[in-house]
XYZ file of C-alpha atoms in Angstrom:
721
model
C 114.359 83.014 87.103
C 117.650 83.095 89.029
C 118.628 82.622 92.646
C 121.278 84.701 94.400
C 121.905 83.276 97.921
C 118.432 83.455 99.538
C 116.955 85.985 97.092
C 114.875 85.024 94.032
C 115.205 87.300 91.003
C 112.524 87.098 88.311
C 110.104 84.790 90.124
C 106.499 85.232 91.292
C 107.769 86.195 94.714
C 109.839 88.983 93.160
C 106.939 90.203 91.025
C 104.589 90.427 94.000
C 107.318 92.164 95.984
C 107.739 94.722 93.195
C 104.007 95.463 93.252
C 103.958 95.918 97.023
C 107.189 97.919 96.983
C 105.907 100.328 94.319
C 102.661 100.842 96.234
C 104.515 101.398 99.531
C 106.965 103.828 97.935
C 104.117 105.946 96.512
C 102.362 105.991 99.883
C 105.561 106.866 101.723
C 106.277 109.714 99.270
C 102.900 111.271 100.090
C 103.375 110.804 103.809
C 106.985 111.972 104.086
C 106.398 115.712 103.973
C 103.513 115.524 106.435
C 104.909 113.228 109.104
C 108.451 114.629 109.490
C 107.579 116.985 112.351
C 104.993 114.721 113.939
C 107.247 111.677 113.812
C 109.875 113.378 115.992
C 107.340 114.016 118.749
C 105.804 110.559 118.400
C 109.250 108.903 118.544
C 109.955 110.512 121.900
C 106.640 109.271 123.298
C 107.164 105.756 121.941
C 110.696 105.635 123.346
C 109.554 106.540 126.852
C 106.597 104.158 126.926
C 108.222 101.279 125.014
C 109.809 99.429 127.926
C 106.733 99.602 130.134
C 104.483 98.473 127.273
C 106.697 95.465 126.514
C 106.766 94.455 130.180
C 103.013 94.849 130.502
C 102.341 92.873 127.302
C 104.653 90.072 128.446
C 103.000 89.756 131.870
C 99.449 89.879 130.546
C 100.172 87.541 127.627
C 101.857 84.910 129.815
C 99.068 85.033 132.394
C 96.394 84.823 129.696
C 98.057 81.908 127.907
C 98.521 80.036 131.207
C 94.825 80.447 131.967
C 93.786 79.420 128.437
C 96.093 76.389 128.444
C 94.913 75.335 131.907
C 91.247 75.547 130.971
C 91.466 74.084 127.461
C 93.919 71.324 128.398
C 91.797 70.234 131.373
C 88.575 70.317 129.346
C 90.092 68.438 126.415
C 91.667 65.779 128.638
C 88.567 65.171 130.765
C 86.286 65.048 127.708
C 88.609 62.610 125.901
C 88.888 60.368 128.968
C 85.119 60.473 129.616
C 84.350 59.725 125.963
C 86.764 56.757 125.968
C 85.339 55.477 129.257
C 81.800 55.808 127.884
C 82.732 53.742 124.824
C 84.376 51.003 126.905
C 81.546 51.159 129.449
C 78.955 50.652 126.688
C 80.919 47.657 125.431
C 80.979 46.252 128.975
C 77.207 46.760 129.238
C 76.620 44.973 125.921
C 78.713 42.010 127.106
C 76.856 41.846 130.435
C 73.494 42.002 128.624
C 74.410 39.089 126.341
C 75.861 37.152 129.296
C 72.640 37.694 131.282
C 70.563 36.320 128.410
C 72.876 33.323 128.054
C 72.578 32.664 131.822
C 68.785 32.600 131.493
C 69.004 30.158 128.568
C 71.124 27.764 130.658
C 68.791 28.214 133.634
C 65.652 27.470 131.565
C 66.693 25.192 128.703
C 63.168 23.932 127.991
C 61.455 27.320 127.629
C 62.956 28.258 124.276
C 62.840 26.419 120.973
C 65.992 24.789 119.690
C 67.504 27.058 117.031
C 69.720 25.763 114.243
C 72.959 27.716 113.863
C 74.665 27.210 110.464
C 78.366 26.681 109.916
C 80.307 29.557 108.208
C 79.369 30.240 104.569
C 81.864 31.671 102.061
C 79.053 33.542 100.321
C 77.702 35.269 103.456
C 80.332 38.032 103.765
C 79.114 41.620 103.925
C 75.955 41.101 106.006
C 75.665 40.425 109.770
C 75.350 36.674 110.233
C 75.627 34.191 113.089
C 77.502 30.932 112.512
C 78.878 27.965 114.420
C 82.509 26.756 114.731
C 83.713 23.683 116.673
C 86.948 23.087 118.523
C 89.216 20.311 117.257
C 88.039 16.846 118.248
C 84.415 17.878 118.951
C 81.686 15.600 117.535
C 78.802 17.793 116.262
C 76.467 14.764 116.268
C 76.892 14.207 119.998
C 73.430 14.559 121.534
C 74.477 16.737 124.488
C 76.475 19.086 122.275
C 73.750 19.295 119.629
C 71.184 19.997 122.362
C 73.337 22.747 123.884
C 73.844 24.299 120.428
C 70.094 24.357 119.918
C 69.490 26.047 123.281
C 72.279 28.576 122.890
C 71.186 29.243 119.300
C 68.434 31.465 120.732
C 71.123 34.053 121.477
C 72.248 34.283 117.820
C 69.755 36.986 116.801
C 70.644 39.085 119.845
C 74.357 38.807 118.998
C 73.699 39.756 115.345
C 71.651 42.767 116.441
C 74.323 43.836 118.932
C 77.016 43.580 116.227
C 74.877 45.422 113.653
C 73.637 48.270 115.876
C 76.617 49.013 118.114
C 80.266 49.940 117.646
C 81.607 46.461 118.404
C 83.471 44.709 115.569
C 82.655 41.065 116.414
C 80.550 39.177 118.945
C 80.975 35.534 120.008
C 80.273 33.002 122.750
C 82.636 30.086 123.391
C 81.452 27.128 125.477
C 83.104 24.638 127.784
C 81.609 21.948 125.512
C 83.948 23.009 122.697
C 81.912 25.060 120.213
C 81.713 28.797 119.487
C 78.914 30.906 117.984
C 80.150 34.007 116.098
C 78.226 37.072 114.923
C 79.980 39.287 112.352
C 80.000 39.994 108.611
C 83.077 37.977 107.591
C 82.391 34.234 108.089
C 84.714 33.326 105.181
C 87.808 33.771 107.403
C 86.644 30.699 109.378
C 86.579 28.527 106.221
C 89.634 26.600 105.025
C 90.921 26.159 101.478
C 89.019 22.882 101.268
C 85.713 24.672 101.890
C 85.276 23.199 105.370
C 84.861 25.204 108.537
C 88.107 25.691 110.449
C 88.349 24.680 114.083
C 88.509 27.409 116.733
C 89.966 26.598 120.198
C 88.095 29.297 122.172
C 88.927 27.624 125.489
C 92.631 28.225 124.827
C 92.276 31.948 124.037
C 93.498 34.484 126.646
C 90.138 36.306 126.699
C 88.403 33.009 127.611
C 90.994 31.891 130.153
C 91.191 35.254 131.965
C 87.396 35.669 132.197
C 87.142 32.080 133.476
C 89.827 32.634 136.128
C 88.524 36.029 137.255
C 84.853 35.079 137.209
C 84.013 38.611 136.068
C 84.206 40.970 133.082
C 87.739 41.143 131.633
C 89.351 43.549 129.141
C 92.504 42.518 127.301
C 95.355 44.913 126.549
C 95.525 46.473 123.084
C 96.347 43.572 120.743
C 96.244 42.941 116.955
C 93.300 40.937 115.643
C 94.191 37.386 114.473
C 92.314 37.798 111.178
C 92.355 41.530 110.229
C 95.516 42.766 111.985
C 93.606 45.802 113.299
C 94.420 46.885 116.860
C 91.744 46.661 119.525
C 90.643 45.199 122.849
C 88.525 42.165 123.706
C 85.903 42.344 126.467
C 84.808 38.966 127.844
C 82.463 37.731 130.597
C 81.820 34.217 132.032
C 78.394 32.539 131.988
C 77.357 30.103 134.739
C 74.436 27.718 135.170
C 72.221 27.770 138.313
C 74.610 25.337 140.010
C 77.463 27.804 139.601
C 79.269 25.742 136.957
C 81.000 27.651 134.146
C 79.185 26.984 130.867
C 80.534 29.584 128.440
C 82.360 32.884 127.978
C 80.974 35.871 126.016
C 83.495 37.931 124.009
C 83.331 41.041 121.828
C 85.996 42.788 119.715
C 86.353 46.568 119.739
C 88.832 47.945 117.197
C 90.342 51.244 118.360
C 92.468 52.093 115.314
C 90.709 55.471 115.043
C 91.581 56.293 118.669
C 95.211 55.265 118.078
C 95.304 57.296 114.840
C 93.958 60.406 116.614
C 96.540 60.047 119.372
C 99.312 59.581 116.782
C 98.123 62.749 114.993
C 98.263 64.726 118.257
C 102.056 65.133 118.114
C 102.303 68.619 116.641
C 103.083 72.194 117.671
C 104.770 70.984 120.858
C 101.731 69.097 122.194
C 100.792 65.415 122.327
C 98.614 62.934 124.238
C 99.242 59.401 125.442
C 97.520 56.629 127.412
C 98.953 54.614 130.326
C 97.555 51.399 131.792
C 97.166 50.356 135.421
C 100.789 49.192 135.520
C 102.009 52.677 134.603
C 103.095 51.524 131.114
C 102.556 53.723 128.043
C 100.236 51.703 125.763
C 99.268 54.330 123.135
C 101.501 57.258 122.166
C 102.607 59.187 119.060
C 106.215 59.069 120.272
C 108.497 56.446 118.696
C 111.338 56.867 121.174
C 112.074 58.276 124.603
C 110.236 57.963 127.905
C 106.742 58.240 126.369
C 107.248 55.695 123.541
C 105.208 52.462 123.464
C 107.418 49.486 124.316
C 106.993 45.768 124.871
C 105.867 44.589 128.307
C 109.417 43.483 129.178
C 110.940 46.856 128.202
C 108.122 49.173 129.346
C 108.917 51.624 132.151
C 106.508 52.000 135.094
C 105.937 55.767 135.124
C 104.355 55.479 138.574
C 107.715 54.714 140.159
C 109.964 57.190 138.337
C 112.639 59.152 140.179
C 110.965 62.202 138.676
C 108.541 62.648 141.580
C 106.306 65.150 139.769
C 105.836 62.830 136.781
C 105.274 59.811 139.062
C 102.697 61.765 141.107
C 100.613 62.910 138.118
C 100.515 59.363 136.656
C 99.406 57.842 139.992
C 96.751 60.535 140.449
C 95.484 60.333 136.855
C 94.685 56.620 137.268
C 92.154 57.559 139.986
C 90.983 61.144 139.439
C 91.389 64.308 137.368
C 94.772 65.893 138.058
C 94.319 69.446 136.846
C 97.194 71.086 134.957
C 100.657 70.601 136.446
C 104.089 71.795 135.360
C 106.362 68.778 134.741
C 110.022 68.775 133.679
C 111.100 65.770 131.574
C 114.585 65.411 130.030
C 115.280 69.138 130.359
C 111.991 70.199 128.706
C 109.101 71.733 130.693
C 105.530 70.598 129.886
C 102.077 71.502 131.095
C 100.442 68.104 131.771
C 96.905 67.102 132.666
C 95.515 63.618 133.288
C 92.117 61.993 133.725
C 91.146 58.359 134.475
C 89.389 55.863 132.204
C 87.917 53.778 135.101
C 86.406 50.976 133.028
C 89.828 50.002 131.662
C 91.956 51.142 134.658
C 93.768 53.441 132.181
C 94.611 57.144 132.271
C 94.500 59.739 129.457
C 97.393 62.229 129.644
C 97.735 65.491 127.647
C 101.007 67.435 127.426
C 101.889 70.862 125.974
C 105.413 72.290 125.818
C 105.715 75.414 127.952
C 107.875 77.004 125.256
C 104.930 76.776 122.835
C 102.660 78.686 125.225
C 105.215 81.513 125.312
C 105.178 81.973 121.527
C 102.298 84.532 121.560
C 104.359 86.698 123.929
C 107.330 86.547 121.576
C 105.079 87.402 118.653
C 103.656 90.371 120.572
C 107.139 91.635 121.280
C 108.179 91.210 117.658
C 105.033 92.970 116.495
C 105.475 95.883 118.820
C 107.378 97.923 116.281
C 104.689 97.299 113.677
C 101.952 98.426 116.091
C 103.905 101.590 116.875
C 104.253 102.420 113.202
C 100.530 101.868 112.678
C 99.777 104.246 115.558
C 101.978 106.893 113.993
C 100.180 106.435 110.667
C 96.778 106.857 112.347
C 98.016 109.959 114.107
C 99.175 111.459 110.861
C 95.794 110.702 109.261
C 94.274 113.125 111.753
C 96.182 115.997 110.290
C 93.470 118.007 108.507
C 95.761 119.949 106.272
C 97.001 116.716 104.591
C 93.659 114.865 104.340
C 92.676 116.007 100.808
C 96.105 115.367 99.328
C 96.301 111.916 100.978
C 92.860 110.877 99.702
C 93.726 111.874 96.126
C 97.043 110.072 96.257
C 95.463 106.926 97.778
C 92.760 106.836 95.079
C 95.379 107.123 92.338
C 97.524 104.439 93.974
C 94.488 102.165 94.426
C 93.531 102.481 90.780
C 97.086 101.791 89.665
C 97.300 98.777 92.011
C 94.002 97.347 90.717
C 95.026 97.702 87.058
C 98.477 96.280 87.767
C 96.984 93.437 89.850
C 94.485 92.447 87.119
C 97.161 92.370 84.418
C 99.610 90.468 86.619
C 96.977 87.981 87.844
C 95.891 87.111 84.310
C 99.496 86.654 83.276
C 100.137 84.285 86.196
C 96.857 82.319 86.133
C 96.636 81.602 82.381
C 99.549 79.083 82.195
C 98.506 77.568 85.548
C 95.022 76.817 84.206
C 96.474 75.232 81.098
C 98.883 73.173 83.219
C 96.086 72.049 85.567
C 93.952 70.861 82.638
C 96.840 68.881 81.116
C 97.686 67.237 84.491
C 94.042 66.251 85.084
C 94.034 64.399 81.748
C 97.001 62.196 82.768
C 95.720 58.658 83.430
C 96.090 55.048 82.356
C 98.595 54.694 79.539
C 98.639 58.461 78.946
C 101.441 59.627 81.276
C 103.197 62.112 78.985
C 103.241 65.704 80.238
C 104.009 68.161 77.387
C 105.764 71.417 78.285
C 103.723 74.060 76.456
C 105.481 77.242 75.262
C 103.312 79.281 77.657
C 105.080 77.515 80.547
C 108.415 79.174 79.729
C 107.869 82.033 82.190
C 111.297 82.043 83.888
C 109.635 81.797 87.320
C 107.988 79.245 89.655
C 105.449 78.303 86.961
C 108.253 77.034 84.747
C 109.756 75.213 87.763
C 106.350 73.577 88.405
C 106.066 72.513 84.767
C 109.566 71.004 84.930
C 108.540 69.178 88.115
C 105.473 67.654 86.415
C 107.606 66.684 83.431
C 110.166 65.011 85.706
C 107.395 63.305 87.670
C 105.874 61.686 84.583
C 109.313 60.491 83.466
C 110.071 59.050 86.910
C 106.631 57.400 87.029
C 107.206 55.608 83.739
C 110.703 54.626 84.858
C 109.313 53.341 88.160
C 106.698 51.219 86.365
C 109.425 49.641 84.222
C 111.584 49.034 87.291
C 108.709 47.386 89.196
C 108.068 45.112 86.214
C 111.736 44.064 86.176
C 111.854 43.522 89.968
C 108.706 41.384 89.875
C 110.172 39.140 87.200
C 113.429 38.830 89.165
C 111.569 37.880 92.372
C 109.669 35.170 90.506
C 112.975 33.790 89.191
C 114.539 33.750 92.681
C 111.421 32.066 94.111
C 111.660 29.338 91.479
C 115.335 28.765 92.291
C 114.576 28.532 96.026
C 111.917 25.910 95.296
C 114.531 23.879 93.431
C 116.978 24.329 96.335
C 114.327 23.146 98.788
C 113.722 19.996 96.740
C 117.470 19.314 96.418
C 117.939 19.619 100.182
C 114.968 17.354 100.873
C 116.323 14.762 98.444
C 119.660 14.650 100.317
C 117.983 13.447 103.505
C 116.888 9.786 103.670
C 113.115 9.742 103.293
C 112.249 6.104 102.629
C 110.820 4.396 105.706
C 111.418 1.822 106.944
C 114.985 2.398 105.668
C 116.245 -1.169 106.293
C 113.196 -3.432 105.968
C 115.367 -6.556 106.065
C 116.727 -5.646 109.524
C 114.380 -6.735 112.316
C 116.601 -5.571 115.179
C 115.377 -1.951 114.982
C 113.060 0.501 113.265
C 113.458 4.253 112.828
C 111.699 7.316 111.437
C 112.817 10.933 110.906
C 111.454 14.249 109.626
C 112.674 17.804 108.941
C 110.560 20.965 108.464
C 112.694 24.019 107.509
C 111.774 27.468 108.917
C 112.599 29.033 105.522
C 112.583 27.663 101.988
C 115.844 25.895 102.850
C 117.216 25.195 106.311
C 120.322 24.272 108.259
C 119.064 21.238 110.212
C 119.800 17.714 109.004
C 119.622 14.117 110.140
C 121.209 10.961 108.805
C 121.406 7.240 109.537
C 123.384 4.503 107.828
C 125.088 1.167 108.464
C 128.844 1.433 108.873
C 128.986 -2.372 108.606
C 126.589 -5.291 109.120
C 126.506 -4.847 112.886
C 126.768 -1.109 113.494
C 124.236 1.682 112.876
C 125.276 5.367 112.812
C 122.745 8.012 113.883
C 123.256 11.744 113.198
C 121.218 14.767 114.353
C 122.701 18.212 113.607
C 121.865 21.912 113.419
C 123.903 24.471 111.428
C 124.051 28.011 112.799
C 122.155 30.562 110.732
C 119.219 30.137 108.358
C 118.438 30.038 104.663
C 120.748 29.232 101.754
C 124.138 29.755 103.561
C 123.136 27.322 106.313
C 121.838 24.829 103.739
C 125.162 24.853 101.821
C 127.135 24.360 105.052
C 124.706 21.555 105.985
C 125.442 19.717 102.710
C 129.187 19.845 103.377
C 128.868 18.808 107.030
C 126.502 15.911 106.272
C 128.753 14.586 103.533
C 131.920 14.812 105.661
C 130.306 13.089 108.672
C 128.948 10.189 106.624
C 132.147 9.658 104.615
C 134.312 9.747 107.749
C 131.979 7.460 109.741
C 132.048 4.812 107.020
C 135.836 4.748 107.352
C 135.466 3.470 110.945
C 136.325 4.911 114.323
C 134.492 6.186 117.396
C 132.112 9.183 117.331
C 134.773 11.360 119.008
C 137.352 10.443 116.357
C 134.869 11.059 113.562
C 133.864 14.511 114.868
C 137.499 15.458 115.490
C 138.405 14.812 111.830
C 135.226 16.485 110.523
C 135.938 19.521 112.736
C 139.356 19.981 111.166
C 137.913 19.784 107.642
C 135.099 22.277 108.356
C 137.443 24.795 110.004
C 139.485 25.049 106.816
C 138.510 28.263 105.010
C 135.429 28.813 107.206
C 135.455 32.592 106.717
C 131.716 32.858 107.322
C 132.335 31.409 110.849
C 129.385 29.025 110.582
C 129.354 26.076 112.975
C 127.207 22.978 113.526
C 125.940 21.292 116.686
C 126.018 17.481 116.262
C 124.758 14.474 118.180
C 126.498 11.382 116.686
C 125.999 7.844 117.941
C 127.158 4.411 116.726
C 125.037 1.525 118.006
C 125.909 -2.191 117.994
C 122.749 -3.645 116.464
C 123.180 -7.054 118.103
C 124.007 -6.030 121.675
C 122.382 -2.580 121.842
C 125.601 -1.084 123.155
C 126.340 2.369 121.808
C 128.748 5.273 121.983
C 127.557 8.871 121.493
C 129.320 12.224 121.217
C 127.341 15.426 121.778
C 128.927 18.533 120.216
C 126.805 21.321 121.702
C 123.507 19.679 120.714
C 120.237 19.035 122.582
C 120.029 16.250 125.170
C 118.632 13.000 123.712
C 115.441 11.486 125.148
C 115.268 7.766 126.044
C 112.340 5.564 127.032
C 113.010 2.106 128.461
C 110.396 -0.568 127.870
C 107.379 -0.046 130.143
C 108.996 3.167 131.360
C 108.676 6.852 130.500
C 110.671 9.166 128.266
C 113.341 11.151 130.096
C 116.192 13.469 129.129
C 119.646 11.839 129.150
C 121.927 14.619 130.369
C 125.735 14.533 130.228
C 128.487 17.014 129.550
C 128.624 18.371 126.012
C 131.605 19.148 123.834
C 131.899 22.408 121.850
C 130.068 22.670 118.528
C 131.880 21.421 115.422
C 133.768 24.058 113.337
C 134.088 26.551 116.208
C 137.877 26.171 116.365
C 140.649 23.835 115.217
C 142.223 21.149 117.419
C 139.072 20.268 119.381
C 138.622 16.903 121.099
C 135.166 15.509 121.841
C 133.793 13.619 124.863
C 132.043 10.283 124.427
C 129.167 8.757 126.351
C 128.463 5.030 126.466
C 124.920 3.710 126.668
C 123.024 0.449 126.183
C 119.691 -0.006 124.436
C 117.569 -2.870 125.689
C 114.863 -4.574 123.651
C 111.782 -2.372 123.649
C 113.720 0.886 124.279
C 112.916 3.995 122.234
C 115.455 6.743 121.501
C 114.313 10.240 120.419
C 116.718 12.975 119.199
C 115.877 16.423 117.860
C 117.162 19.942 117.128
C 116.594 23.086 119.221
C 113.706 24.123 116.967
C 111.502 21.719 118.992
C 111.853 23.115 122.564
C 112.311 26.690 121.301
C 109.139 26.802 119.165
C 106.991 29.763 120.300
C 103.330 30.711 120.388
C 101.521 34.022 119.968
C 102.527 35.055 123.514
C 106.220 34.409 122.712
C 106.176 31.448 125.128
C 108.587 28.568 124.409
C 107.382 24.984 123.797
C 109.930 23.702 126.329
C 111.115 20.323 127.505
C 108.141 19.625 129.805
C 105.664 19.783 126.907
C 108.019 17.681 124.788
C 108.267 14.927 127.432
C 104.511 15.019 127.981
C 103.606 14.485 124.316
C 106.294 11.766 124.032
C 104.950 9.912 127.076
C 101.384 10.270 125.795
C 102.574 8.623 122.546
C 104.915 5.931 123.959
C 102.520 3.106 123.137
C 102.345 4.089 119.444
C 104.715 3.396 116.559
C 107.732 5.654 116.025
C 106.223 7.496 113.053
C 103.188 8.418 115.123
C 105.491 9.581 117.926
C 107.206 12.152 115.668
C 103.934 13.154 114.033
C 102.325 13.748 117.441
C 105.225 15.963 118.495
C 104.974 17.968 115.252
C 101.202 18.327 115.627
C 101.518 19.448 119.255
C 104.085 22.103 118.256
C 101.807 23.381 115.491
C 98.816 23.545 117.836
C 100.920 25.245 120.519
C 102.171 27.843 118.013
C 98.627 28.840 117.051
C 99.691 29.939 113.573
C 102.910 31.676 114.693
C 105.663 31.518 112.061
C 108.500 29.449 113.571
C 111.975 30.975 113.658
C 113.970 27.718 113.574
C 113.922 24.414 111.677
C 112.144 21.502 113.406
C 113.950 18.156 112.939
C 113.330 14.853 114.773
C 114.544 11.215 114.638
C 113.029 8.314 116.577
C 114.626 4.811 116.935
C 112.856 1.722 118.298
C 115.277 -1.072 119.329
C 114.055 -4.671 119.302
C 117.421 -6.448 119.760
């Protein structure tokens, strides 16, 4: 088989073409003598009527396609929107039904028996089950809580039945008392590695908070599930007692991955669908870029207020009623669009079809005009009585020849394909060798297919070997990173109290890297018998490069400080050393202080670092703000400002890196200075180790399992004088 430009010589395509060509040539030979005279007359007729026929076909085709598109697009859009609204409406009804039952339980606590609700069981996965989870700090033995659990336990069977018999993917009720009853088939996700039930802070979840604030049914936006990662919405509803006091919030999960998948699959042949919310933002779409792509809330465009008035109008209308089909121009392309509301969610379902696509049938009609004309001529010629007998005989002979030729050719083509199919089906496990049989040497696409299977098996075996090598290499790198982590941890002082013989002060510090190794570091050491040096620093960047730069910076600062001098002098010399050969352009923010242990007087230099926090005895923690100097290693020849301060007996000094205030939660909200000061003030009557531990615990709770981007490092000093 050979290729010459776009023509294939010797392949299956060529063989089929030869068969058709031979058949057509025989037919044309029989027709030629008969149709010569008639074709001249027919050509004149076709020529005269051609233009009018094309114009008529174009007009009728365009009008027909417009009508078909209008009807089908409207029907499809309205049905899709109504179906979605029915699903969400049913979910809303289920939530209201459960909430109504819960309200009755709180209104009549003595009517029902107290039902025991078990804690999550690792062995209960796969079957609908109700189980109980407490919030952190809740005492299950408390009489009031145990009594409320027993009363609310009557709803467990209803929740299990609702989960088992409806489309919802989880059902739960969280209470103001601090416990939550779940109904699903995966209780193991609520059990920790130690086999104990995990805590669940329902009262801190957005679905709980929003339902509580609104006092009515609430639907979240489309969000990923915390445990499965599937996308869906949460419908929640508050429950009140007869006195109007909030007692609990009902919540159900509805995964809509299938709806999202169907919408993503809609982007084909010039048509697609998308969904907008009440804010005019696209929340589900198959488009990955452009005006109709799904974007974050901060980047999303409000389609209701676009300069494109036609697009803005159809979006605004679709959120309230069916729009009918409208012609909309977007970025130079013309679309037929139709929208319908999903009232339960305050969403709109929008369908779009490219106008160019609807004109394709007209183009095809025009292109096929010549073929239709030729067919008409052939039918006309068939009516010629004097040629009928000769044509029938010739057609029968041609048919017989075509059948015989087709049978022989088909057997020749199919035989090696069957053999190849059998050999491929037997490839499995360790048997991955495809053998090129001699019957596959056909010099056409069959041989190409055999070569492809042969290459595929070779690549598969090569890929398996490569994966094995990569896996071993990753395990080696992981082991080396573990060693690097331990080396870095060993460089930081970790024995507390560090100077047990000194009664003038006490200090504690900790560092949790965001990656296996980090760029934060702290240090403290005596420069002489009466002076204590404190260091808190953060290297730009993350991972191994930052850790190496941290080792150099820490060593230089300590060595220079022990030689004497003020913090500004120390940082000036260290800056010059770090700038030498710093081709990676890493830098380090540093807070360096030297404190007179006897008098409490100190001098600090802040090179682009966070403000320290100070608490005077019987006072509160507050940020100590003063002008900063540039970060160390940003440029040569820098001088650094100094700040004098005095520690009085009973004062507590707290310093930290930016990983503390910049820690984020699932909503991408920062921990901030207000939360930091609050947890410090709540802990001011505790020892310094507890202070840092409380801050770390509050950050972890605030993050809600979010992986932190930056290292979290803290140092706390208590001065006794």
